[in-house]
JSON list of C-alpha atoms and ligand atoms in Angstrom, two decimals:
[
{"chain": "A", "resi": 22, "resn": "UNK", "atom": "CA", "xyz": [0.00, 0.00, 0.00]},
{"chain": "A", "resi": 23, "resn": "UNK", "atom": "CA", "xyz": [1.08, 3.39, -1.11]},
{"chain": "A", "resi": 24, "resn": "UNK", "atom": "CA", "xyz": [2.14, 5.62, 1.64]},
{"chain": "A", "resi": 25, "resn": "UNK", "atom": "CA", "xyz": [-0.13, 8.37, 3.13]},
{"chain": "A", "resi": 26, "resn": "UNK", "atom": "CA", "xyz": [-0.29, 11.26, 1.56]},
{"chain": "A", "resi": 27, "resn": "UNK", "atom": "CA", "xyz": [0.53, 14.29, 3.89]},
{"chain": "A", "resi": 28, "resn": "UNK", "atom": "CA", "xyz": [-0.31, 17.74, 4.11]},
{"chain": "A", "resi": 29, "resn": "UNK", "atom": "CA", "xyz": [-0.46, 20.97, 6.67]},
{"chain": "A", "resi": 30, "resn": "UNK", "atom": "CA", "xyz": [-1.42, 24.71, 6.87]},
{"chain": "A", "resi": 31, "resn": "UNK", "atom": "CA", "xyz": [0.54, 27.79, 5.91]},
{"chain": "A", "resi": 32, "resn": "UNK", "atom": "CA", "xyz": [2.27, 28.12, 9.43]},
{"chain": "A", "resi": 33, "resn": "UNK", "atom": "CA", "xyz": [2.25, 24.85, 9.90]},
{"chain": "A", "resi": 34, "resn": "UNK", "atom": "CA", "xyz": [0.69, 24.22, 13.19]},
{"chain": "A", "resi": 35, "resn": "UNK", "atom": "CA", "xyz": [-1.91, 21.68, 11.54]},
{"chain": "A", "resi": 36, "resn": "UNK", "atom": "CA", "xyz": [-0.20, 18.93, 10.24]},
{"chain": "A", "resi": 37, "resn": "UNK", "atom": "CA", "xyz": [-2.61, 15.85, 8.33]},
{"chain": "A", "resi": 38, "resn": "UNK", "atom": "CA", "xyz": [-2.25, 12.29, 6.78]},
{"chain": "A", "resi": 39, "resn": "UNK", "atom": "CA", "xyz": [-4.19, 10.78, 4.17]},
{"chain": "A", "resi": 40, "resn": "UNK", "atom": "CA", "xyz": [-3.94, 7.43, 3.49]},
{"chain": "A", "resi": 41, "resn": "UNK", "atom": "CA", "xyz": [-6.37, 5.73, 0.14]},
{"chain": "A", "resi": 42, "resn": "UNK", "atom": "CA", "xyz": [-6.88, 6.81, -3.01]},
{"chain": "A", "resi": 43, "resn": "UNK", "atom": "CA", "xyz": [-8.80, 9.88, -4.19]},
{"chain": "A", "resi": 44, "resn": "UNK", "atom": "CA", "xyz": [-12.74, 9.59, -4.85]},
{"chain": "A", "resi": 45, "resn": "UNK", "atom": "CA", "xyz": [-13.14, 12.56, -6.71]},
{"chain": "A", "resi": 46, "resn": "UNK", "atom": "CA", "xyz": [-11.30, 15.36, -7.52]},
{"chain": "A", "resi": 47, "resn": "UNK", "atom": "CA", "xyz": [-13.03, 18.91, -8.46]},
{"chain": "A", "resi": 48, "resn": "UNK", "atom": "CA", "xyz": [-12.18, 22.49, -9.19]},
{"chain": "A", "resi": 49, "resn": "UNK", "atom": "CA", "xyz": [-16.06, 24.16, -7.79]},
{"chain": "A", "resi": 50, "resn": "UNK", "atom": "CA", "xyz": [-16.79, 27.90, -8.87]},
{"chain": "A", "resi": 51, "resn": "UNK", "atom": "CA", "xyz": [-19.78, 27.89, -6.28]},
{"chain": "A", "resi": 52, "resn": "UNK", "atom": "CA", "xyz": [-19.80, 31.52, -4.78]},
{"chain": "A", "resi": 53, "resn": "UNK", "atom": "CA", "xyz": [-19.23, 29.73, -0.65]},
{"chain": "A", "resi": 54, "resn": "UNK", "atom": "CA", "xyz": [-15.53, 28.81, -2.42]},
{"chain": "A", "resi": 55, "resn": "UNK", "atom": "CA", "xyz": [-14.69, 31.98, -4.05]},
{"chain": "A", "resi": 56, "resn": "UNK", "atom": "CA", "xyz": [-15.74, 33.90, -1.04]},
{"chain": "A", "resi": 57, "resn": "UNK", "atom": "CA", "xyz": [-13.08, 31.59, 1.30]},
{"chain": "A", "resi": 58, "resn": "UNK", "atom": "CA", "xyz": [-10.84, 30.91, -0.77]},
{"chain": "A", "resi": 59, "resn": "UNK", "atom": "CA", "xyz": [-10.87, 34.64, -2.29]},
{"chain": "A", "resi": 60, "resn": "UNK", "atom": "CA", "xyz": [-10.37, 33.61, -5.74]},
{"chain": "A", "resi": 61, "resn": "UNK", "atom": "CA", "xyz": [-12.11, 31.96, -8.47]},
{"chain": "A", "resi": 62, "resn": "UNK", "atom": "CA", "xyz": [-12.68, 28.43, -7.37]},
{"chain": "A", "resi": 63, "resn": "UNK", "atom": "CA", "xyz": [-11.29, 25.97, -4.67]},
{"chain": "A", "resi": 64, "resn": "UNK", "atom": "CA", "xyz": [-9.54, 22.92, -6.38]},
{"chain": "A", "resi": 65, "resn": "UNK", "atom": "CA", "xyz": [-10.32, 20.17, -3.55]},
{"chain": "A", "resi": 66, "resn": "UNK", "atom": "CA", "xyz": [-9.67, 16.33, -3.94]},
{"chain": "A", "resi": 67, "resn": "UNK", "atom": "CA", "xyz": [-12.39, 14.04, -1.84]},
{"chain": "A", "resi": 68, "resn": "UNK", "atom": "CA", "xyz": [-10.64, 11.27, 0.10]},
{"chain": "A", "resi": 69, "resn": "UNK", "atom": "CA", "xyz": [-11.79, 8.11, 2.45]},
{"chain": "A", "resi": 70, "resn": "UNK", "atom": "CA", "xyz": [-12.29, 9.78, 5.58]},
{"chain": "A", "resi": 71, "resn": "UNK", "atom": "CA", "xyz": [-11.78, 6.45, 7.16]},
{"chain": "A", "resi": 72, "resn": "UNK", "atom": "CA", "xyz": [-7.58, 7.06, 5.92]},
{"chain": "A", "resi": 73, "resn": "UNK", "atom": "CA", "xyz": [-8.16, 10.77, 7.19]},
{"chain": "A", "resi": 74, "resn": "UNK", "atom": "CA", "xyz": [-6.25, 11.96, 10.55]},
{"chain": "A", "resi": 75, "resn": "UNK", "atom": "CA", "xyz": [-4.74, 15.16, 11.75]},
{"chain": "A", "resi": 76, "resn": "UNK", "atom": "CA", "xyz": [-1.55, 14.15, 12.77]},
{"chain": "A", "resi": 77, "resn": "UNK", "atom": "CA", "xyz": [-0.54, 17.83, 14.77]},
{"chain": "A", "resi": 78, "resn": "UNK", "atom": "CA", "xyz": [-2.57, 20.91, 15.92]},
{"chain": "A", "resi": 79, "resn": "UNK", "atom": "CA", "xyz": [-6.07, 21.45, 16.70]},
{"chain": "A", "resi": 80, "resn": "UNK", "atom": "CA", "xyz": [-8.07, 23.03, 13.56]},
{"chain": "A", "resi": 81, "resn": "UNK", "atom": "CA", "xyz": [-10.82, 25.58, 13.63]},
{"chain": "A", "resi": 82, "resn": "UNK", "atom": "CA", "xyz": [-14.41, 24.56, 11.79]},
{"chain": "A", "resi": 83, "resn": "UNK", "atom": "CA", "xyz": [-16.97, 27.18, 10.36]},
{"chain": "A", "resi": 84, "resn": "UNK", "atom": "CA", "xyz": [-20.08, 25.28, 9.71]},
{"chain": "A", "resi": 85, "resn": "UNK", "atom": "CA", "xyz": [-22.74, 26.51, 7.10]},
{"chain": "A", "resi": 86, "resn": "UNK", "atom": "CA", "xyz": [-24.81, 25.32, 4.41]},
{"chain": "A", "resi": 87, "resn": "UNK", "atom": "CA", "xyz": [-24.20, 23.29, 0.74]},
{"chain": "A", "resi": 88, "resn": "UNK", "atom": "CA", "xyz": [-25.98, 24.41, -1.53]},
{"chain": "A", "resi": 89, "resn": "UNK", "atom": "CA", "xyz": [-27.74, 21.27, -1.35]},
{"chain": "A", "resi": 90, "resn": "UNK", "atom": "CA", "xyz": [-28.93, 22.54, 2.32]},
{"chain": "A", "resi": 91, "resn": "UNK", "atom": "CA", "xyz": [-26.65, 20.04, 3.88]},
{"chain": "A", "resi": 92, "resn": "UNK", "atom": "CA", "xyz": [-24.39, 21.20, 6.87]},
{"chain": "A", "resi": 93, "resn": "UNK", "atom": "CA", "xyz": [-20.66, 21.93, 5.56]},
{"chain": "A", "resi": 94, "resn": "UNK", "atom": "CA", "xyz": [-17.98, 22.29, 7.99]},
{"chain": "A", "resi": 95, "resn": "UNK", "atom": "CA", "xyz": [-15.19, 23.85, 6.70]},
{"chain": "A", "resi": 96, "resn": "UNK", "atom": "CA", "xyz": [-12.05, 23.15, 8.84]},
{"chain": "A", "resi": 97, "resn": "UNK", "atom": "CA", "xyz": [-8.75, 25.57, 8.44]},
{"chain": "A", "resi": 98, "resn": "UNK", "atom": "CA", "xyz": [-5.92, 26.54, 11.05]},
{"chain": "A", "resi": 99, "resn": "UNK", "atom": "CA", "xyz": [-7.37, 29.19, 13.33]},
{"chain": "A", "resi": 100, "resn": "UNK", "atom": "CA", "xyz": [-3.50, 31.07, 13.65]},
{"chain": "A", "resi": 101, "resn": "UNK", "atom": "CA", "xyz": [-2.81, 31.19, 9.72]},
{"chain": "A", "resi": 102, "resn": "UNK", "atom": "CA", "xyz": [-6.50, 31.11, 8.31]},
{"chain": "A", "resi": 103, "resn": "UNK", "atom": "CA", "xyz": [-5.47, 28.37, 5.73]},
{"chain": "A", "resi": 104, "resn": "UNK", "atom": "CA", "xyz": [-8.23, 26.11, 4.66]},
{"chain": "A", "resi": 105, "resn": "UNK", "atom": "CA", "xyz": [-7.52, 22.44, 5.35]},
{"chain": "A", "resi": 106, "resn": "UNK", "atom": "CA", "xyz": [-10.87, 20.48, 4.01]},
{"chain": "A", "resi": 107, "resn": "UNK", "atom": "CA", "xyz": [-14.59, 20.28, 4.39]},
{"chain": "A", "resi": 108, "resn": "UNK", "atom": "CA", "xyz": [-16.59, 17.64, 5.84]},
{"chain": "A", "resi": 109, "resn": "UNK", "atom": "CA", "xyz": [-20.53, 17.07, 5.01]},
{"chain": "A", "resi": 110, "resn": "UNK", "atom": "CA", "xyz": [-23.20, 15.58, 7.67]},
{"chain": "A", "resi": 111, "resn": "UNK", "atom": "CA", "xyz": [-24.32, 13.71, 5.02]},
{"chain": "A", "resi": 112, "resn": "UNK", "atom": "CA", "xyz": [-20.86, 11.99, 3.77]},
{"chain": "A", "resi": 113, "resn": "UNK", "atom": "CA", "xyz": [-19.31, 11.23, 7.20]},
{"chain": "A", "resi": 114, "resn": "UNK", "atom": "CA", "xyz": [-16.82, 8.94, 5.00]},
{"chain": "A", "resi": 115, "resn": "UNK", "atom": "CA", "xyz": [-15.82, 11.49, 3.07]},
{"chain": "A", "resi": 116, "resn": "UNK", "atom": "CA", "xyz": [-13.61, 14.82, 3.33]},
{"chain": "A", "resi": 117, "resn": "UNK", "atom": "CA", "xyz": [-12.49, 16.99, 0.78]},
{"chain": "A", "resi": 118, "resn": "UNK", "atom": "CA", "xyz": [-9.30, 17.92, 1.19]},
{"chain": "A", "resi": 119, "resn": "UNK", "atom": "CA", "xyz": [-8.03, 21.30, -0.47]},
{"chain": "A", "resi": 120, "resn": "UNK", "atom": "CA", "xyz": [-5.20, 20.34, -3.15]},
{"chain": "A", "resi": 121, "resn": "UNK", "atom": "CA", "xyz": [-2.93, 22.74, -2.57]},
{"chain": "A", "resi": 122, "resn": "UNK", "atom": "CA", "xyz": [-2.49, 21.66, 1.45]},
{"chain": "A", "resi": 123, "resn": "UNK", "atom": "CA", "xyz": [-0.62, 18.81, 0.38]},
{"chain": "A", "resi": 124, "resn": "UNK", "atom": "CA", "xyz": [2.88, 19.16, 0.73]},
{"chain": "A", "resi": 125, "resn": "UNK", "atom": "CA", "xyz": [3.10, 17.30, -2.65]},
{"chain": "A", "resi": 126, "resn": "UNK", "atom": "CA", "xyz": [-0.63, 18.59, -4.93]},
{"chain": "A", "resi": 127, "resn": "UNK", "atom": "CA", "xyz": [1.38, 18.19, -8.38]},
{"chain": "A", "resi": 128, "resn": "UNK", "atom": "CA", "xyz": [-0.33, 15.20, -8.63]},
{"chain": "A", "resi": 129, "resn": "UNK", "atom": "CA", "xyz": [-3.77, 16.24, -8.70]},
{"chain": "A", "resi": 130, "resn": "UNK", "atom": "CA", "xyz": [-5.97, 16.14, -11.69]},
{"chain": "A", "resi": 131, "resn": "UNK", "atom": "CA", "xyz": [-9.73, 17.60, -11.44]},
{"chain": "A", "resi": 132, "resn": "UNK", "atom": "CA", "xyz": [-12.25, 15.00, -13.07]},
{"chain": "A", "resi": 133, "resn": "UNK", "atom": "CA", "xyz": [-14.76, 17.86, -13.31]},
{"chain": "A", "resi": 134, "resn": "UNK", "atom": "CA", "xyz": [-15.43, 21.57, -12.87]},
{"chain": "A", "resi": 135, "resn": "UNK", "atom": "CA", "xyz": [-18.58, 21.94, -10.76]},
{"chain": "A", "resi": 136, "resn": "UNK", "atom": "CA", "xyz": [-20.89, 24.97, -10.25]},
{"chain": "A", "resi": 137, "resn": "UNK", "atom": "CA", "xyz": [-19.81, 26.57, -13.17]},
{"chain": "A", "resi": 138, "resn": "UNK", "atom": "CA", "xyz": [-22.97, 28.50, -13.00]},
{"chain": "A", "resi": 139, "resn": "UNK", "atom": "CA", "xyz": [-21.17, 30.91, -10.79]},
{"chain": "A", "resi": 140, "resn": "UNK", "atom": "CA", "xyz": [-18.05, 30.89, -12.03]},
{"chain": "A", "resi": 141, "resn": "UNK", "atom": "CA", "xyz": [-16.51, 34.78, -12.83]},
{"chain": "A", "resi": 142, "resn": "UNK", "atom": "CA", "xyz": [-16.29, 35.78, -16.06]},
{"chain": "A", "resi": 143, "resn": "UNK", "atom": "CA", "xyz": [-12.17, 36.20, -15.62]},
{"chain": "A", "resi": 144, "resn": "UNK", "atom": "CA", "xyz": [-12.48, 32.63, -14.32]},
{"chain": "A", "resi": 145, "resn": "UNK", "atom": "CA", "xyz": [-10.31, 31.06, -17.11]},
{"chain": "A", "resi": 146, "resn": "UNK", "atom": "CA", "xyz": [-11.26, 26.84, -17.13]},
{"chain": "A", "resi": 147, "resn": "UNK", "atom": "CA", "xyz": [-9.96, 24.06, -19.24]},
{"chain": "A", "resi": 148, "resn": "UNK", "atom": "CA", "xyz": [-11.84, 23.52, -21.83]},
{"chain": "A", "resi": 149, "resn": "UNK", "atom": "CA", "xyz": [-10.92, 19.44, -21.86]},
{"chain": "A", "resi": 150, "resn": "UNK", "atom": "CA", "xyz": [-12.42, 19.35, -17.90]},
{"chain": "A", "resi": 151, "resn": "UNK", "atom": "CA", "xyz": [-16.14, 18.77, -17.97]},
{"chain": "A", "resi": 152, "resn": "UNK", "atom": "CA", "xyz": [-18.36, 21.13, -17.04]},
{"chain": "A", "resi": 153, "resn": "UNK", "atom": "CA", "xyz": [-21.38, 20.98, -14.23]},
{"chain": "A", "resi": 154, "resn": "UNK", "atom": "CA", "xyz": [-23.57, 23.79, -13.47]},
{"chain": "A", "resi": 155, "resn": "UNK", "atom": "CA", "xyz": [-24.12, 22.36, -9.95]},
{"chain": "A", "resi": 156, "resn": "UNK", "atom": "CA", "xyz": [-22.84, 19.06, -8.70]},
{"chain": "A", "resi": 157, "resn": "UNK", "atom": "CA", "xyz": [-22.54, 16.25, -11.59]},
{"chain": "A", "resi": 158, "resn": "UNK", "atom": "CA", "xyz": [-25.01, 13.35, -11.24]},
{"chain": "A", "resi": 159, "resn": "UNK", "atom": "CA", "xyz": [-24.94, 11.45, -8.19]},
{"chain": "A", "resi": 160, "resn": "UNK", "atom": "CA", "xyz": [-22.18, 13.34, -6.38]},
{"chain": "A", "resi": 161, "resn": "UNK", "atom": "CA", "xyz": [-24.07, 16.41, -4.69]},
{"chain": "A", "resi": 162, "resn": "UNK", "atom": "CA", "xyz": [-23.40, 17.19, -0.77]},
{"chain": "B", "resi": 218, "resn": "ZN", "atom": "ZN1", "xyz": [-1.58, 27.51, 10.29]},
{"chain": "B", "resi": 219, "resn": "ZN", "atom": "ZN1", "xyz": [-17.92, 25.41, -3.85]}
]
């Protein structure tokens, strides 16, 4: 078995491990993700939670609601504001881990751009990546 994958926050005082292999991986446009993330659109990779731990630190969660009206906690490091992941109530085997907190994201590769009914018009996608205007069949939150 591959090795866990591992990851951490800007100041690294979260540290994480990820063990399995990636269930989806999505670039979303929704307006939640360009608000926190302050750009155009999170690129986040959904993993077994069951392979999920945080290995260092204590994270902060802001809870709200998908779009879906399920509750979405979004975890990050409460000292350097950098978004870890998001858990759903409805997926507790699921989280979706931001890319770019891996120490190593080069090897991420979005399967699908989602919400793209939101996306800004300086949003620049790849026109090869499908397209969703919400969540694509049978993988909503
Ligand atoms: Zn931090
Ligand atoms: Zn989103």
């Amino acid at each position: 078995m591959a090795a866990p994958r591992t990851g951490g926050c800007l100041c690294g005082r979260i540290r994480y491990e990820s063990a399995g292999e990636p269930v989806f991986s999505l670039q979303c446009h929704c307006r939640d993700c360009q608000r926190q993330s302050g750009t155009a659109y999170v690129a986040a990779v959904r993993m077994p939670a069951a392979g999920f731990r945080i290995t260092q630190g204590e994270p902060k969660r802001y809870v709200s609601r998908s779009d879906a009206g399920n509750e979405i906690a979004r975890v990050f490091c409460g000292a350097c504001g950098a978004p870890l992941y998001v858990q759903v109530s409805t997926r507790p085997d699921l989280v979706g881990i931001r890319a770019s907190s891996f120490d190593d994201p080069s090897w991420f590769r979005p399967d699908a751009d989602i919400f793209v009914k939101s996306a800004q018009p300086w949003d620049h996608m790849d026109p090869a990546i499908p397209k969703y205007d919400t969540y694509p069949p049978g993988r909503a939150y």
